[in-house]
Coordinates of C-alpha atoms in Angstrom, one line a residue:
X1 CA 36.1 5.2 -45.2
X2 CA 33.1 7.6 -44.6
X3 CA 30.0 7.0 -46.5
X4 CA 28.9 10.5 -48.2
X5 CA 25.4 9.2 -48.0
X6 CA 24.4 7.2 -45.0
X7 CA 21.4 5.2 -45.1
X8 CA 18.4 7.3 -42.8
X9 CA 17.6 5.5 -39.5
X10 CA 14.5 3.9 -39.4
X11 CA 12.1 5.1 -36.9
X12 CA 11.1 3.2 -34.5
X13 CA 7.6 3.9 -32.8
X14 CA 7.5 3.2 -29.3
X15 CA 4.9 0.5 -27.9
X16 CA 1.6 1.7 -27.1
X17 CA 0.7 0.2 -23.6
X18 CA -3.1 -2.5 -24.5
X19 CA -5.7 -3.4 -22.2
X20 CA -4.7 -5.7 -20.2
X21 CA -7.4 -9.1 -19.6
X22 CA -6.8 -12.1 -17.3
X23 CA -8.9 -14.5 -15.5
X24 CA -9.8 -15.1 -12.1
X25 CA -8.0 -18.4 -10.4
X26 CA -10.9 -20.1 -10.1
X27 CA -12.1 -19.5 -13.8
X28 CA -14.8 -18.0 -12.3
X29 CA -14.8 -14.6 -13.8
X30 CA -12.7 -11.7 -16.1
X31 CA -11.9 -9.0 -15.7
X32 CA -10.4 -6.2 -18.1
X33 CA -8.4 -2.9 -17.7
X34 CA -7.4 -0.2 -20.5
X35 CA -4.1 1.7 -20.2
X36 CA -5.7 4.4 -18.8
X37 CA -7.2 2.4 -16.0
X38 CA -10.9 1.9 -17.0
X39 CA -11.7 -1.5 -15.4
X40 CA -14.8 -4.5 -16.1
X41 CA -15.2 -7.3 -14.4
X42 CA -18.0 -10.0 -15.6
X43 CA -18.9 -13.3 -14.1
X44 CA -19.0 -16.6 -16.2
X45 CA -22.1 -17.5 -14.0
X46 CA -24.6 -15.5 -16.1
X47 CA -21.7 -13.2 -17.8
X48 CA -22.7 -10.7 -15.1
X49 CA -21.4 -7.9 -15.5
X50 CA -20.3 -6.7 -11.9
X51 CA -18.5 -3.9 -11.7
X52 CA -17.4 -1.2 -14.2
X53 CA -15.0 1.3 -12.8
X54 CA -14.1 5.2 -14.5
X55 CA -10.4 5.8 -14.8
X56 CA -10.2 7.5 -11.3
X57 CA -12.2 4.4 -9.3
X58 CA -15.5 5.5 -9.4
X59 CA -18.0 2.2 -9.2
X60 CA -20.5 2.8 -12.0
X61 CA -23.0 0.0 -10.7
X62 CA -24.4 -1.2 -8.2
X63 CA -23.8 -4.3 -6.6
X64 CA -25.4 -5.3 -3.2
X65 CA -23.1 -6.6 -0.4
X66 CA -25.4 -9.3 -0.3
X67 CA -25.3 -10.5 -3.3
X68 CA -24.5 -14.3 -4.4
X69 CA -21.4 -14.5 -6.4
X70 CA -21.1 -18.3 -6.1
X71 CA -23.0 -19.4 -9.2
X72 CA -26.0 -20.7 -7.1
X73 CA -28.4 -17.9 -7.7
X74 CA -28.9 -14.8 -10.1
X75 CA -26.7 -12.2 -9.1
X76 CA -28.5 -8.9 -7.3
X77 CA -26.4 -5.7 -9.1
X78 CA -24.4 -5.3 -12.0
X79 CA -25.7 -6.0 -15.2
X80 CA -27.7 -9.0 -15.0
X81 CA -29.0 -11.1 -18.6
X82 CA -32.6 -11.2 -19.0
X83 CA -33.5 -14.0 -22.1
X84 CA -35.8 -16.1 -23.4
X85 CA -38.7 -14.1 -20.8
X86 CA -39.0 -10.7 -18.5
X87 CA -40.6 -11.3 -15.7
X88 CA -42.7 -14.6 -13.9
X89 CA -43.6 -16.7 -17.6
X90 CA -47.1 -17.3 -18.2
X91 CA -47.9 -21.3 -17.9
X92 CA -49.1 -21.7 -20.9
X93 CA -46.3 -20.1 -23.1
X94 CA -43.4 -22.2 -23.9
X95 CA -41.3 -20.1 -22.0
X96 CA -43.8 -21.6 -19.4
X97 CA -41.2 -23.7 -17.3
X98 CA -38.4 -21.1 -16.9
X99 CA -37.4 -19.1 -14.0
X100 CA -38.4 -15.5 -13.3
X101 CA -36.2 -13.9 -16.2
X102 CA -35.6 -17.2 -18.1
X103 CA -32.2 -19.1 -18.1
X104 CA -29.4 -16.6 -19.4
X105 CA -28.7 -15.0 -16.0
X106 CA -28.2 -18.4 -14.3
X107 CA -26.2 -20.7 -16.6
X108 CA -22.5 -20.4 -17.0
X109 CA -21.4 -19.1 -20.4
X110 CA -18.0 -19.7 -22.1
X111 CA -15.4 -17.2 -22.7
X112 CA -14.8 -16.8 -26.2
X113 CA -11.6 -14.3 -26.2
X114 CA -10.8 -10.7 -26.6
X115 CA -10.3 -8.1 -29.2
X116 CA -8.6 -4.8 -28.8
X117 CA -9.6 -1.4 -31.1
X118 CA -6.8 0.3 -32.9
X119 CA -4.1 1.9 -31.1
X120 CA -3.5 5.8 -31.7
X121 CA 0.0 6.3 -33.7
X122 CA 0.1 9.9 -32.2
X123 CA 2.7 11.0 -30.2
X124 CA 0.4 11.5 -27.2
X125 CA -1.6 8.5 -27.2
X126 CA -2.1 6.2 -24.3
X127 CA -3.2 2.7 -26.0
X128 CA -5.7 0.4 -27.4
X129 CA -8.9 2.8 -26.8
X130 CA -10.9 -0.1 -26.0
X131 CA -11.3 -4.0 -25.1
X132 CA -14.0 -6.4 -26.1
X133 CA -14.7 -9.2 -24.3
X134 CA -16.9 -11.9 -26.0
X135 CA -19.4 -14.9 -24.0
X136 CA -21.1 -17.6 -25.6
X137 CA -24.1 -20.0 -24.4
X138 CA -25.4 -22.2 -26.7
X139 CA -28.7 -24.9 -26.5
X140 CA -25.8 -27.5 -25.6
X141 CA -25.1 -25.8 -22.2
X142 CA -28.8 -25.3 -20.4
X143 CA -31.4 -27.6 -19.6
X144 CA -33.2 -28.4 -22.8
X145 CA -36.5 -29.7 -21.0
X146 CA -37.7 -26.7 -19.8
X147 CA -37.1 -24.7 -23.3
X148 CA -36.3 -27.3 -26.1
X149 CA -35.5 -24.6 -28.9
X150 CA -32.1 -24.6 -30.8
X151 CA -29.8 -21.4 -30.1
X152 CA -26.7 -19.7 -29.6
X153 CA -26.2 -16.5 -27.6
X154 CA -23.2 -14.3 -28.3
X155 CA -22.5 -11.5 -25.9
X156 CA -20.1 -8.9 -26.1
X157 CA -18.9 -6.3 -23.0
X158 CA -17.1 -3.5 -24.9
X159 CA -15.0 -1.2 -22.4
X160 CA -13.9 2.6 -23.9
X161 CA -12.5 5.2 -22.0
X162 CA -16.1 6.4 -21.0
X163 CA -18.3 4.0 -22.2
X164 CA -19.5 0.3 -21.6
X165 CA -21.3 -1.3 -24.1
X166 CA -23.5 -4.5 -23.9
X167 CA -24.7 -6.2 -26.9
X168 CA -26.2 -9.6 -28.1
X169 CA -26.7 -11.8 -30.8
X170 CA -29.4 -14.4 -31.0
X171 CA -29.2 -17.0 -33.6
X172 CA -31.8 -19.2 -34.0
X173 CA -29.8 -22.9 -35.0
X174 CA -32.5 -25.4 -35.3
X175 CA -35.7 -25.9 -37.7
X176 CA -38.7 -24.0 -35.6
X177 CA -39.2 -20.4 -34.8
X178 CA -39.6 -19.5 -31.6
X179 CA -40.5 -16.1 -29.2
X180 CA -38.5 -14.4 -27.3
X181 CA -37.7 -11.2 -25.0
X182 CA -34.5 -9.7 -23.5
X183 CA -33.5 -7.2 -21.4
X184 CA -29.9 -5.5 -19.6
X185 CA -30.9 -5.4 -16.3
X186 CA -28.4 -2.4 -15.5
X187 CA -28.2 -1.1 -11.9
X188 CA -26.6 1.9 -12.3
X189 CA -25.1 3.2 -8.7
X190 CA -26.4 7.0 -7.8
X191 CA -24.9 9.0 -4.7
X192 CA -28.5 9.7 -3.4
X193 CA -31.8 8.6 -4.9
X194 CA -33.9 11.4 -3.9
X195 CA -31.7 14.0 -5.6
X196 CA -31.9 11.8 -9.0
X197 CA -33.4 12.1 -12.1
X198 CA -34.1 10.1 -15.8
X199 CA -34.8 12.3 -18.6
X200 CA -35.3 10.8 -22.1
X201 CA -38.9 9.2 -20.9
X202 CA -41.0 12.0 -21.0
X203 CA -43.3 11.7 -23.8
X204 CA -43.3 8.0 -23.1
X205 CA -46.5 5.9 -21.9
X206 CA -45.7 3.3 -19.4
X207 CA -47.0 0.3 -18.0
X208 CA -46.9 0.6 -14.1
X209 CA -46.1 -2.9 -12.3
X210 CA -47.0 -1.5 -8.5
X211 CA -50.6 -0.9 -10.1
X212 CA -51.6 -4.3 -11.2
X213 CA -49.7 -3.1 -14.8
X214 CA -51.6 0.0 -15.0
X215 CA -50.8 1.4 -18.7
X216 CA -50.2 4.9 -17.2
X217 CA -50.2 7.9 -20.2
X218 CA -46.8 10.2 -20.1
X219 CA -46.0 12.5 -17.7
X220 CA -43.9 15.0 -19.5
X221 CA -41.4 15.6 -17.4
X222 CA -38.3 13.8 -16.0
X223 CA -38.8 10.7 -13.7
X224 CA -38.0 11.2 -9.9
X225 CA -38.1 8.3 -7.7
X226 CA -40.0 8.4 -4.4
X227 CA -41.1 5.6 -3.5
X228 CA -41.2 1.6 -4.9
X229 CA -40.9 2.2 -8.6
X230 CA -41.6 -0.3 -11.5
X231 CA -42.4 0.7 -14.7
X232 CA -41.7 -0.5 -18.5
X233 CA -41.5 2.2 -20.6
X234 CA -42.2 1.6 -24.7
X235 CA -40.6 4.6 -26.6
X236 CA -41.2 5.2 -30.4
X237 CA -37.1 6.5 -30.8
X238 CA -34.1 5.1 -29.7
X239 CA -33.2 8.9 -28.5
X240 CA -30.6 8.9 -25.7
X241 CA -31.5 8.7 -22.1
X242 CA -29.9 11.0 -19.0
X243 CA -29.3 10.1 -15.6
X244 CA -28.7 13.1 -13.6
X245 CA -27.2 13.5 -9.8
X246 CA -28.5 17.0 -8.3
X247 CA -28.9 18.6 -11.8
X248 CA -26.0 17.2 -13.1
X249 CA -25.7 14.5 -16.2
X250 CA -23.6 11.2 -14.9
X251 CA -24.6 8.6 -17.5
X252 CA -26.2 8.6 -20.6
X253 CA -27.8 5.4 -22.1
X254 CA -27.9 5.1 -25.9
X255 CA -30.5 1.5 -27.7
X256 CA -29.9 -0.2 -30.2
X257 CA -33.0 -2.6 -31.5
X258 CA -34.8 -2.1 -28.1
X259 CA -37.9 -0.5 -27.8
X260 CA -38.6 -0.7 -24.4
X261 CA -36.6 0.8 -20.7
X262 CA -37.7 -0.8 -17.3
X263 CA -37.6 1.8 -14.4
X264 CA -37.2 0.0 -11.1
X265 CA -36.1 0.6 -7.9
X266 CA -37.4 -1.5 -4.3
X267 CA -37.9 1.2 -2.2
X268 CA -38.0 0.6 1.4
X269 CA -40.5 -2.3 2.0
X270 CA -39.5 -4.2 -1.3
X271 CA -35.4 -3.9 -0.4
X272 CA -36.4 -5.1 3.4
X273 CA -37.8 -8.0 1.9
X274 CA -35.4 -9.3 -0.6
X275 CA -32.4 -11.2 1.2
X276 CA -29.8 -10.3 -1.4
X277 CA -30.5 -6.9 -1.3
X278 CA -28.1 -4.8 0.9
X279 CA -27.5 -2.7 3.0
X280 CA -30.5 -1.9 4.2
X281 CA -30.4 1.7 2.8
X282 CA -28.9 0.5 -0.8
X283 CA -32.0 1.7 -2.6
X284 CA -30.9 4.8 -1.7
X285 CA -28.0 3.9 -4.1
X286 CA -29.1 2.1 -7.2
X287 CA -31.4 3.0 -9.9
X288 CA -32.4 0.3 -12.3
X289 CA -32.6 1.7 -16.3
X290 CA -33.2 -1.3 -18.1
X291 CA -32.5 -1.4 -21.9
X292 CA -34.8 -4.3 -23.5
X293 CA -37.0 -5.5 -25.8
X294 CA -40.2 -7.0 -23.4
X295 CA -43.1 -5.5 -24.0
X296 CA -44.1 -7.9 -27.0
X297 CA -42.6 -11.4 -27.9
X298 CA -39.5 -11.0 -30.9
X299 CA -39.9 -14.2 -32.9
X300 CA -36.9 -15.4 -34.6
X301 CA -37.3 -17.9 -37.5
X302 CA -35.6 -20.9 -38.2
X303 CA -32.0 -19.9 -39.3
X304 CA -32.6 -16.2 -38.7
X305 CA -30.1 -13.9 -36.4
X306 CA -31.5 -11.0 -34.1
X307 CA -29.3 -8.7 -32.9
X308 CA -29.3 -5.4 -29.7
X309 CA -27.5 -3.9 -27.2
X310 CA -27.0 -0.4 -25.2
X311 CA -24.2 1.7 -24.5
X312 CA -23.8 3.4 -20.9
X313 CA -21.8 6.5 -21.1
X314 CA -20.3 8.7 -18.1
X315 CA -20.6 12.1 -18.6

C-alpha cells in the first residue's frame, strides 16, 4: 500500500577530498599536500623545511644542489631553525659553546601529528583549506653540556592554499631563566637577483655585517641586491614585507613577535667559497628574508612561554 506521505530522503553531502600527509621510508622526513595540490616537505633533521611548492609546481625556496640532506650538517636552503643564538656565540655568554646558529637546526625533532582546518560545506569547495604539521624538541633530545637550560620547542609548518606559515613556541620547563634569540632562516627562490627587490625596509636602520656591523641609517627606498649582502634590519611595526620579480609582487612576508629581518645573500665570492652552496650561479636565485628576533637577547623566565612566527604568502 502507498504511503501518502513518504519520509524526505536525507541528504547526503559528498566527501570533501583532505590534505593528504605521509612519511618518508626512512622516517627521515614529511611531507604534506592539500587537495588542490599545494605541497611541504620538512626534514626531521632540524625540521627543515625544504621545499614548499604553489598548486601549479612552482618551488617557492631555494635549496642548493649541494646541500646535505643526511642529518650530518645544517641544511643550506629551505627554511632552516635558528635557536638559542644568531650567528658565531660570544665565549663568554652561555650560549658560549653552541654552533654557529645554536642547536635547533642540527638536532632531530619528533613529529608530533597533524591537524587539518575546516572543510568548506559549499557546493564548489575543494577540501580541508589547510594542514598543520607539528615538531617537537625538548632538553631531553640535545646535548645538555653545551646549554644546560630546561625547554621544549614546539614548531608548527601550516600549509594554505597560498600561504606557509612557520611558528614557534618556547617554553621554558626548568627553575632558571635563560636568554635567547631565534630566527626563520627563509631562502626564498627568485628567477633573477638582479631584477629583485624587498620593500617593507625602507624607513628601517640596519646593522651591515660586510662592514664590521656598521649600524647603517635607512635608506628610503626598496632594497636591491648587487653585491654580497648581509644586513639585520630592526623595524618598529610588524608591517608586511614585498618581494618583487621585475616590478611584480611574488611573496609577501607578514611577523608575528619579531622585530627584526636578516637580508642576506653570498654573492659571488661568498657562494664560491661555501661547499654546500650550489650551482655556482645559485645566488643568482635565492634571496634570504629572515623573520627573527636577534638583535637583543629575549629572556624567558622560569615557567614562562614565548611564542612567534611568519607567514610567506604568494601573490
Amino acid at each position: 500500500m502507498e504511503r501518502p506521505k513518504k519520509p524526505a530522503a536525507i541528504p547526503v553531502s559528498p566527501i570533501q577530498p583532505t590534505p593528504q600527509v605521509s612519511i618518508s621510508d626512512d622516517n627521515s622526513r614529511v611531507t604534506a599536500t592539500l587537495p588542490t595540490g599545494q605541497r611541504v616537505e620538512i626534514l626531521l633533521y632540524g625540521a627543515t623545511v625544504i621545499s614548499w611548492k604553489s598548486a601549479n609546481g612552482r618551488e617557492n625556496l631555494f635549496l642548493s644542489d649541494k646541500a646535505i640532506l643526511d642529518g650530518s650538517k645544517p641544511v643550506r636552503g629551505g627554511v632552516p631553525l635558528v635557536f638559542p643564538v644568531f650567528g658565531p656565540p660570544k665565549p663568554d655568554h652561555p650560549t658560549g659553546k653552541l654552533p654557529q646558529h645554536g642547536f635547533a637546526r642540527s638536532s632531530r625533532w619528533e613529529y608530533l601529528g597533524k591537524s587539518s582546518s575546516e572543510s568548506s560545506t559549499l557546493p564548489n569547495s575543494k577540501g580541508d583549506a589547510s594542514v598543520k604539521l607539528d615538531f617537537g624538541l625538548s632538553h631531553s633530545m640535545i646535548d645538555s653540556s653545551k646549554w644546560d637550560y630546561s625547554f621544549n620547542l614546539t614548531y608548527s609548518v601550516t600549509l594554505s592554499q597560498d600561504n606557509l606559515g612557520t611558528s614557534l613556541v618556547v617554553r621554558n620547563t626548568g627553575s632558571s631563566n635563560y636568554d635567547f634569540q631565534v630566527l626563520f632562516h627563509t631562502y626564498l627562490a627568485v628567477d633573477d637577483i638582479t631584477q629583485t627587490t624587498i620593500s617593507g625596509l625602507e624607513e628601517a636602520a640596519f646593522i651591515d655585517k660586510t662592514q664590521r656591523a656598521k649600524q647603517v641609517e635607512p635608506a628610503n627606498k626598496a632594497i636591491s641586491i648587487t653585491a654580497e649582502t648581509d644586513r639585520v634590519y630592526t623595524l618598529a611595526s610588524e608591517k608586511p614585507l614585498t618581494v618583487a620579480e621585475q616590478g611584480e609582487p611574488r611573496y609577501e612576508i607578514t611577523r608575528d613577535m619579531l622585530s627584526d629581518v636578516v637580508v642576506w645573500n653570498p654573492w659571488v665570492e661568498k657562494a664560491k667559497s661555501m661547499a654546500d652552496f650550489g650551482p655556482e650561479d645559485g645566488y643568482t636565485k635565492m634571496v634570504c628574508v629572515e623573520a627573527g628576533s636577534v638583535s637583543a637577547w629575549n629572556t624567558l623566565e622560569a615557567g614562562d612561554t614565548w611564542e612567534g612566527g611568519q607567514r610567506l604568502k604568494t601573490l
